[in-house]
Short mmCIF file of C-alpha atoms and ligand atoms in Angstrom, two decimals:
data_model
loop_
_atom_site.label_atom_id
_atom_site.label_comp_id
_atom_site.label_asym_id
_atom_site.label_seq_id
_atom_site.Cartn_x
_atom_site.Cartn_y
_atom_site.Cartn_z
CA MET A 406 0.01 -0.02 -0.02
CA THR A 407 1.42 3.65 -0.79
CA LYS A 408 1.69 5.49 1.98
CA ARG A 409 0.17 8.97 2.13
CA ALA A 410 1.62 12.01 3.69
CA LEU A 411 0.44 15.41 4.63
CA ILE A 412 3.05 18.15 5.09
CA THR A 413 1.90 21.64 6.38
CA GLY A 414 4.51 24.29 5.39
CA ILE A 415 5.53 22.68 2.35
CA THR A 416 6.55 25.91 0.50
CA GLY A 417 9.24 26.38 3.42
CA GLN A 418 12.88 25.29 3.14
CA ASP A 419 12.12 22.19 5.54
CA GLY A 420 8.79 21.25 3.47
CA SER A 421 10.56 21.26 0.06
CA TYR A 422 13.39 18.86 1.26
CA LEU A 423 10.70 16.39 3.30
CA ALA A 424 8.68 16.52 -0.04
CA GLU A 425 11.58 15.46 -1.81
CA LEU A 426 12.59 12.45 0.69
CA LEU A 427 8.89 11.31 0.81
CA LEU A 428 8.54 11.12 -3.21
CA ASP A 429 11.77 9.36 -3.41
CA LYS A 430 10.14 6.81 -0.54
CA GLY A 431 7.36 6.31 -2.83
CA TYR A 432 4.67 8.21 -0.74
CA GLU A 433 1.63 9.97 -1.97
CA VAL A 434 2.37 13.48 -0.97
CA PHE A 435 -0.38 16.18 -0.02
CA GLY A 436 0.66 19.66 1.00
CA LEU A 437 -1.16 22.32 2.83
CA VAL A 438 -0.64 25.76 1.38
CA ARG A 439 -2.16 29.46 2.06
CA ARG A 440 -4.16 31.41 -0.32
CA ALA A 441 -1.68 34.11 -1.68
CA ALA A 442 -1.91 36.83 -4.04
CA THR A 443 1.36 35.84 -5.31
CA PRO A 444 2.24 31.89 -4.93
CA SER A 445 5.11 31.09 -2.68
CA THR A 446 5.61 27.68 -4.39
CA GLU A 447 9.30 28.73 -5.72
CA ARG A 448 11.00 25.87 -3.71
CA ILE A 449 8.58 23.17 -4.75
CA GLU A 450 8.52 24.18 -8.46
CA HIS A 451 10.43 21.16 -9.75
CA LEU A 452 7.60 18.60 -7.55
CA LEU A 453 4.54 20.32 -8.39
CA ASP A 454 3.24 17.77 -10.89
CA ARG A 455 4.05 14.93 -8.39
CA LEU A 456 2.21 16.77 -5.69
CA THR A 457 -1.26 17.41 -4.49
CA LEU A 458 -1.77 20.75 -3.17
CA LEU A 459 -4.79 21.68 -0.78
CA VAL A 460 -5.54 25.20 0.41
CA GLY A 461 -5.54 25.64 3.97
CA GLU A 462 -4.52 27.85 7.13
CA MET A 463 -3.35 26.98 10.64
CA THR A 464 -5.62 29.50 11.87
CA ASP A 465 -8.62 27.89 10.23
CA GLN A 466 -9.87 24.48 11.80
CA THR A 467 -12.18 23.96 8.96
CA SER A 468 -9.41 23.61 6.36
CA LEU A 469 -7.29 21.29 8.66
CA ILE A 470 -10.36 18.75 9.05
CA ASP A 471 -10.74 19.15 5.33
CA ALA A 472 -6.99 18.49 4.46
CA MET A 473 -7.10 15.16 6.86
CA GLU A 474 -10.29 14.15 5.19
CA THR A 475 -8.97 14.59 1.35
CA SER A 476 -5.49 13.40 2.13
CA GLN A 477 -6.53 10.34 4.64
CA ALA A 478 -2.81 10.77 5.32
CA ASP A 479 -1.05 8.09 7.53
CA GLU A 480 1.80 10.74 8.28
CA VAL A 481 1.05 14.29 9.26
CA PHE A 482 4.13 16.43 9.36
CA ASN A 483 3.44 20.00 10.93
CA LEU A 484 5.83 22.32 9.57
CA ALA A 485 4.00 25.43 9.20
CA ALA A 486 4.87 28.13 11.29
CA GLN A 487 5.66 32.11 11.35
CA SER A 488 9.24 30.72 11.82
CA PHE A 489 11.35 34.01 11.98
CA VAL A 490 12.11 34.75 15.81
CA GLY A 491 12.86 38.54 14.84
CA ASP A 492 9.18 39.07 13.45
CA SER A 493 7.59 37.45 16.42
CA TRP A 494 7.96 40.74 18.28
CA THR A 495 6.11 42.54 15.53
CA VAL A 496 3.32 40.06 15.25
CA PRO A 497 3.30 38.13 18.60
CA ILE A 498 -0.47 37.19 18.60
CA SER A 499 -0.58 35.93 14.98
CA THR A 500 2.65 34.01 15.91
CA GLY A 501 1.17 32.70 19.09
CA ASP A 502 -2.17 31.78 17.12
CA VAL A 503 -0.12 29.69 14.26
CA ASP A 504 2.76 28.08 15.88
CA GLY A 505 0.93 27.37 19.46
CA LEU A 506 -2.85 27.14 18.88
CA GLY A 507 -2.47 25.82 15.30
CA VAL A 508 -0.87 22.75 16.61
CA THR A 509 -3.98 21.95 18.49
CA ARG A 510 -6.17 22.77 15.71
CA LEU A 511 -4.31 20.10 13.66
CA LEU A 512 -4.04 17.55 16.36
CA GLU A 513 -7.93 17.88 16.87
CA ALA A 514 -8.55 17.53 12.91
CA ILE A 515 -6.13 14.02 13.17
CA ARG A 516 -8.17 13.29 16.33
CA ARG A 517 -11.60 13.49 14.77
CA VAL A 518 -10.83 12.37 11.01
CA LYS A 519 -7.85 9.61 11.29
CA PRO A 520 -6.75 8.85 14.92
CA SER A 521 -4.28 6.38 13.42
CA ALA A 522 -2.49 8.88 11.65
CA ARG A 523 1.26 9.64 12.93
CA PHE A 524 2.21 13.11 13.89
CA TYR A 525 5.46 15.18 13.83
CA GLN A 526 5.61 18.47 15.29
CA ALA A 527 8.34 20.98 14.28
CA ALA A 528 9.61 22.06 18.08
CA THR A 529 12.71 24.09 18.22
CA SER A 530 15.75 24.50 20.28
CA GLU A 531 14.44 28.05 20.81
CA MET A 532 12.17 26.72 23.47
CA PHE A 533 15.35 26.40 25.71
CA GLY A 534 16.11 30.02 25.11
CA LYS A 535 18.10 31.26 28.01
CA VAL A 536 19.61 28.07 28.47
CA HIS A 537 19.57 26.09 31.87
CA GLU A 538 22.38 23.77 30.64
CA VAL A 539 25.04 22.98 28.11
CA PRO A 540 24.53 21.05 25.99
CA GLN A 541 20.75 20.76 25.62
CA SER A 542 19.02 17.73 25.56
CA GLU A 543 15.18 16.21 25.64
CA THR A 544 15.58 16.93 29.26
CA THR A 545 16.53 20.27 29.72
CA PRO A 546 13.94 22.74 31.20
CA PHE A 547 12.68 25.26 28.57
CA HIS A 548 12.92 29.08 29.00
CA PRO A 549 11.70 30.71 25.71
CA ARG A 550 12.83 34.16 24.91
CA SER A 551 10.72 35.26 22.35
CA PRO A 552 6.93 35.02 21.21
CA TYR A 553 8.05 32.49 18.90
CA GLY A 554 9.85 30.38 21.43
CA VAL A 555 6.39 30.65 23.98
CA GLY A 556 4.18 29.67 21.23
CA LYS A 557 6.39 26.68 20.16
CA VAL A 558 6.38 25.83 23.90
CA TYR A 559 2.53 25.49 23.67
CA GLY A 560 2.74 23.36 20.42
CA TYR A 561 5.20 21.19 22.01
CA TYR A 562 3.19 20.33 24.98
CA ALA A 563 -0.01 20.12 23.05
CA THR A 564 1.70 17.39 21.14
CA VAL A 565 2.69 15.66 24.46
CA ASN A 566 -0.87 16.30 25.93
CA TYR A 567 -2.58 14.51 22.75
CA ARG A 568 0.08 11.53 23.18
CA GLU A 569 -1.00 11.21 26.41
CA SER A 570 -4.76 11.94 26.49
CA TYR A 571 -5.78 10.29 23.41
CA GLY A 572 -2.88 7.79 22.72
CA LEU A 573 -2.02 9.67 19.41
CA HIS A 574 1.25 8.59 17.79
CA ALA A 575 2.69 12.29 18.18
CA SER A 576 6.17 13.23 18.18
CA ASN A 577 8.11 16.42 18.88
CA GLY A 578 11.50 16.90 16.86
CA ILE A 579 13.33 19.50 18.98
CA LEU A 580 15.49 20.92 16.03
CA PHE A 581 18.54 22.73 16.38
CA ASN A 582 18.84 25.81 13.31
CA HIS A 583 19.21 24.05 10.15
CA GLU A 584 20.06 25.89 6.92
CA SER A 585 20.48 25.55 2.98
CA PRO A 586 20.72 27.51 -0.17
CA ARG A 587 16.88 27.34 0.27
CA ARG A 588 16.83 29.30 3.76
CA GLY A 589 14.72 32.43 3.85
CA LEU A 590 16.86 35.56 3.09
CA GLU A 591 16.03 36.89 6.65
CA PHE A 592 17.69 34.47 8.50
CA VAL A 593 21.29 35.34 9.28
CA THR A 594 23.32 32.58 7.50
CA ARG A 595 21.68 33.12 4.26
CA LYS A 596 21.68 36.83 4.49
CA ILE A 597 25.44 36.64 4.94
CA SER A 598 25.69 33.99 2.16
CA ASP A 599 23.60 36.24 -0.07
CA HIS A 600 25.60 39.44 0.69
CA VAL A 601 28.91 37.87 0.39
CA ALA A 602 27.76 36.65 -3.26
CA ARG A 603 26.46 40.03 -4.05
CA ILE A 604 29.51 42.10 -2.42
CA LYS A 605 32.18 39.68 -4.43
CA GLN A 606 30.22 40.30 -7.80
CA GLY A 607 29.94 44.19 -7.39
CA LYS A 608 26.01 44.32 -6.34
CA ALA A 609 26.48 45.27 -2.80
CA THR A 610 29.05 46.84 -0.67
CA GLU A 611 28.23 46.03 2.94
CA LEU A 612 26.46 43.54 5.51
CA ARG A 613 24.82 45.00 8.51
CA LEU A 614 24.33 42.49 11.15
CA GLY A 615 23.24 42.53 14.92
CA ASN A 616 24.63 40.32 17.57
CA LEU A 617 27.95 38.80 16.20
CA ASP A 618 28.63 36.93 19.45
CA ALA A 619 25.36 34.53 19.22
CA LYS A 620 26.28 30.90 19.07
CA ARG A 621 24.11 28.78 17.08
CA ASP A 622 24.38 24.62 16.61
CA TRP A 623 23.90 25.00 12.63
CA GLY A 624 23.53 21.83 10.60
CA PHE A 625 22.20 21.20 6.95
CA ALA A 626 18.37 21.04 6.40
CA GLY A 627 18.42 17.92 4.33
CA ASP A 628 19.91 15.96 6.88
CA TYR A 629 17.25 17.00 9.37
CA VAL A 630 14.37 16.01 7.44
CA GLU A 631 15.58 12.42 7.25
CA GLY A 632 15.59 12.35 11.18
CA MET A 633 11.76 13.84 10.91
CA TRP A 634 10.85 10.84 9.04
CA ARG A 635 12.61 8.35 11.34
CA MET A 636 10.69 9.49 14.34
CA LEU A 637 7.48 8.77 12.78
CA GLN A 638 8.95 5.11 11.60
CA GLN A 639 9.17 4.16 15.57
CA ASP A 640 6.92 2.03 17.21
CA ALA A 641 6.15 4.14 19.69
CA ALA A 642 5.96 8.16 19.68
CA ASP A 643 8.64 10.19 21.48
CA ASP A 644 10.72 13.55 21.76
CA TYR A 645 13.78 13.98 19.92
CA VAL A 646 16.88 16.56 19.76
CA LEU A 647 18.38 16.91 16.38
CA ALA A 648 21.34 18.79 16.32
CA THR A 649 25.22 18.44 15.19
CA GLY A 650 26.87 18.91 18.53
CA GLU A 651 28.86 21.64 17.73
CA THR A 652 28.48 25.49 18.08
CA HIS A 653 29.72 28.64 16.18
CA THR A 654 29.31 32.12 16.46
CA VAL A 655 27.94 34.36 13.79
CA ARG A 656 31.21 36.01 13.38
CA GLU A 657 32.59 32.36 12.64
CA PHE A 658 30.03 32.11 9.97
CA CYS A 659 31.08 35.41 8.34
CA GLU A 660 34.76 34.61 8.61
CA ILE A 661 34.42 31.10 6.64
CA ALA A 662 31.72 32.50 3.99
CA PHE A 663 33.65 35.87 3.19
CA SER A 664 37.20 33.83 3.19
CA HIS A 665 35.67 31.21 0.73
CA VAL A 666 35.50 33.85 -2.09
CA GLY A 667 38.99 35.59 -0.91
CA LEU A 668 37.39 38.41 0.80
CA ASP A 669 38.26 39.44 4.71
CA TRP A 670 34.89 39.93 6.56
CA GLU A 671 35.90 42.64 8.74
CA LYS A 672 36.25 45.06 5.73
CA TYR A 673 32.33 44.50 5.18
CA VAL A 674 30.48 43.71 8.07
CA VAL A 675 28.91 46.49 10.05
CA VAL A 676 27.23 46.00 13.15
CA ASP A 677 23.33 47.62 13.19
CA GLU A 678 21.53 47.84 16.45
CA ARG A 679 18.34 47.32 14.46
CA PHE A 680 19.29 43.86 14.21
CA VAL A 681 19.46 43.46 17.98
CA ARG A 682 16.86 41.42 19.52
CA PRO A 683 14.90 42.79 22.55
CA ALA A 684 15.64 39.42 24.37
CA GLU A 685 18.57 37.01 22.81
CA VAL A 686 19.14 33.61 23.00
CA GLU A 687 23.11 33.70 23.30
CA LEU A 688 24.13 30.20 23.26
CA LEU A 689 22.74 26.84 21.66
CA LEU A 690 24.35 23.67 21.53
CA GLY A 691 22.51 20.23 21.20
CA ASP A 692 23.21 16.78 22.36
CA PRO A 693 21.68 14.53 19.65
CA GLY A 694 22.65 11.33 21.53
CA LYS A 695 19.27 9.75 21.97
CA ALA A 696 18.66 10.32 18.09
CA LYS A 697 21.74 8.79 17.30
CA GLU A 698 21.10 5.77 19.62
CA ARG A 699 17.18 5.30 18.82
CA LEU A 700 16.84 6.73 15.38
CA GLY A 701 20.44 5.63 13.94
CA TRP A 702 20.54 9.45 12.72
CA GLN A 703 23.26 11.76 12.67
CA PRO A 704 24.19 14.64 10.29
CA GLN A 705 26.33 14.31 7.37
CA VAL A 706 27.37 17.95 6.43
CA THR A 707 29.93 19.66 8.51
CA PHE A 708 29.88 23.45 9.49
CA ALA A 709 32.44 24.52 6.87
CA GLU A 710 30.86 22.33 4.22
CA LEU A 711 27.35 23.95 4.96
CA VAL A 712 28.78 27.52 4.69
CA GLU A 713 30.69 27.09 1.72
CA MET A 714 27.43 25.06 -0.05
CA MET A 715 25.30 28.37 0.67
CA VAL A 716 27.77 30.61 -0.49
CA ASP A 717 28.43 28.83 -3.81
CA ALA A 718 24.79 28.47 -4.52
CA ASP A 719 24.24 32.45 -3.83
CA MET A 720 27.45 33.02 -6.25
CA GLN A 721 25.83 31.22 -8.80
CA ARG A 722 22.53 32.60 -8.55
CA VAL A 723 23.77 36.08 -8.37
CA SER A 724 25.99 35.78 -11.54
CA LYS A 725 23.17 34.08 -13.62
CA ALA A 726 20.85 37.45 -12.56
CA ILE A 727 23.98 39.64 -13.70
CA ALA A 728 24.41 37.52 -16.91
CA PHE A 729 20.36 38.08 -17.47
CA GLU A 730 20.70 41.68 -16.88
CA ASN A 731 23.37 42.21 -19.30
CA ALA A 732 21.70 40.34 -21.80
CA THR A 733 18.45 41.92 -21.46
CA SER A 734 19.75 45.65 -21.16
P1 NAP B 1489 10.00 28.45 6.68
O1 NAP B 1489 10.77 28.26 5.59
O2 NAP B 1489 9.65 29.70 7.20
O3 NAP B 1489 8.62 27.76 6.21
C1 NAP B 1489 7.50 28.01 7.01
C2 NAP B 1489 6.21 27.47 6.13
O4 NAP B 1489 4.99 27.52 7.06
C3 NAP B 1489 5.88 28.00 5.07
O5 NAP B 1489 5.72 27.05 4.12
C4 NAP B 1489 4.62 29.00 5.02
O6 NAP B 1489 4.11 29.20 4.14
C5 NAP B 1489 4.11 28.13 5.94
N1 NAP B 1489 3.17 28.93 7.10
C6 NAP B 1489 3.23 29.88 7.71
N2 NAP B 1489 2.34 30.44 8.37
C7 NAP B 1489 1.37 29.67 7.84
C8 NAP B 1489 -0.21 29.57 8.21
N3 NAP B 1489 -0.79 30.45 9.03
N4 NAP B 1489 -0.96 28.56 7.80
C9 NAP B 1489 -0.22 27.81 6.68
N5 NAP B 1489 1.05 27.70 6.50
C10 NAP B 1489 1.71 28.85 7.06
O7 NAP B 1489 10.42 27.47 7.76
P2 NAP B 1489 11.41 26.17 7.65
O8 NAP B 1489 13.01 26.73 8.23
O9 NAP B 1489 11.29 25.27 6.57
O10 NAP B 1489 11.02 25.50 9.19
C11 NAP B 1489 9.94 24.60 9.12
C12 NAP B 1489 9.36 24.56 10.89
O11 NAP B 1489 10.32 24.20 11.43
C13 NAP B 1489 8.81 25.61 11.20
O12 NAP B 1489 7.77 25.41 11.84
C14 NAP B 1489 9.72 26.21 12.03
O13 NAP B 1489 9.47 26.98 13.05
C15 NAP B 1489 10.68 24.82 12.62
N6 NAP B 1489 11.67 24.96 13.04
C16 NAP B 1489 12.82 25.52 12.00
C17 NAP B 1489 14.27 25.36 12.18
C18 NAP B 1489 15.28 25.73 11.32
O14 NAP B 1489 16.34 25.98 11.65
N7 NAP B 1489 14.88 25.99 10.00
C19 NAP B 1489 14.70 24.88 13.46
C20 NAP B 1489 13.61 24.37 14.42
C21 NAP B 1489 12.38 24.36 14.31
P3 NAP B 1489 4.23 30.61 2.80
O15 NAP B 1489 5.31 30.06 2.20
O16 NAP B 1489 2.89 30.72 2.59
O17 NAP B 1489 4.69 31.44 3.85
O1 G4F B 1490 19.42 33.09 11.67
P1 G4F B 1490 18.36 33.60 12.88
O2 G4F B 1490 17.09 34.63 12.45
O3 G4F B 1490 17.67 32.27 13.56
P2 G4F B 1490 17.42 32.09 14.88
O4 G4F B 1490 16.70 33.32 15.81
O5 G4F B 1490 18.00 31.34 15.67
O6 G4F B 1490 15.86 31.02 14.81
C1 G4F B 1490 16.14 29.89 13.81
O7 G4F B 1490 16.62 28.74 14.21
C2 G4F B 1490 15.35 28.18 15.30
C3 G4F B 1490 16.03 26.99 15.89
O8 G4F B 1490 16.77 27.31 17.23
C4 G4F B 1490 13.99 28.13 14.65
F1 G4F B 1490 13.35 27.69 15.63
C5 G4F B 1490 13.63 29.44 14.04
O9 G4F B 1490 12.65 29.14 13.02
C6 G4F B 1490 14.57 29.74 13.13
O10 G4F B 1490 14.89 29.05 11.79
O11 G4F B 1490 19.34 34.36 14.11
C7 G4F B 1490 20.44 33.45 14.39
C8 G4F B 1490 21.22 34.22 15.22
C9 G4F B 1490 20.17 35.27 16.48
O12 G4F B 1490 21.22 35.21 17.72
C10 G4F B 1490 20.21 36.48 15.72
O13 G4F B 1490 20.42 37.78 16.72
O14 G4F B 1490 21.94 35.21 14.75
C11 G4F B 1490 21.53 36.48 14.97
N1 G4F B 1490 21.88 37.85 14.09
C12 G4F B 1490 22.92 38.53 14.44
N2 G4F B 1490 22.68 39.68 13.27
C13 G4F B 1490 20.95 37.96 13.20
C14 G4F B 1490 21.52 39.17 12.40
N3 G4F B 1490 19.83 37.40 12.93
C15 G4F B 1490 19.38 37.97 11.79
N4 G4F B 1490 18.28 37.28 11.36
N5 G4F B 1490 19.62 39.05 11.08
C16 G4F B 1490 20.81 39.72 11.40
O15 G4F B 1490 21.03 40.64 10.80
#
């Protein structure tokens, strides 16, 4: 029997990699997409003829019930979220509605339509926030530092609660930062790789950043979607940290990214208070021991490989755009 999967947030970075993985494994894949004046399907353009897209919203209970009824999904991956921490102070209420209550809405849809479906919740290392221990594992207490982190803690406990209340096969993946050439331009890694490429090719002169001392445990998104899938293949649902077990500063990311194209980062990076957050998560470092032992999961791409992969992809993209500009001017 062909397995059926429903991915919310299929148009995002992780949604696109997960859709590829599930299609390769022979799944029939359904994706929840928001109605928009301009479609946001760029990351899944190459998959569109193999996917079924369903219009829906994490704030609209009816659409989630419909998505479950239409897809009859065996596995549901909830990746939809207002995922940019920086903006969560600007839109704290809708962030809580989508990232927190939205999880309950989807769990309710599953419980009512197909309680045998397995559920993955995209939880996050942002829940650890002002960290109580280093490294952070599945047993580290939460102390979120943003409306985003607060909303995700709600979603985490909603998932645990539906597992304990109704016996749903519902798991949280507590994922540390994972990046790729498909990362949104607002996140620091992609902001850096994009600026490096534009500075190198004469299209920008500086890169304005906030806190250069922030430390993150950065991995490659393609590795992390494999971990999500493995969680739902276990007999019993549970919660798992996915991380590399290494941490690096934003400054180190800049150093490697600029030096990869032969530039000195200190000549171009300008600290700008506008990008400093009201409350910062200073240090994230994950302990992926449980995922390694129980899921056999470990990341394949190193930090330096990740930075270079992102810079190379942006160098190519910017150079194509310049060639197009020249050909059409
Ligand atoms: P992303 O690129 O920002 O993608 C977010 C997705 O959610 C997009 O498809 C977006 O649709 C959709 N979405 C947003 N609001 C929605 C709503 N109200 N209703 C329906 N869909 C909505 O995020 P990502 O990096 O792929 O991350 C995937 C998930 O993992 C998110 O839940 C994020 O919070 C979580 N997470 C990410 C990381 C990381 O480092 N990447 C780490 C831990 C956890 P549009 O295209 O229409 O905007
Ligand atoms: O790239 P960021 O915006 O990612 P952040 O806040 O760590 O959140 C990401 O990872 C989480 C997992 O831990 C996810 F749950 C979440 O959805 C998202 O994917 O910022 C990383 C760090 C921060 O400390 C920030 O203050 O970089 C620092 N930073 C310094 N200058 C900057 C900038 N971040 C951004 N976005 N832009 C800057 O100019």
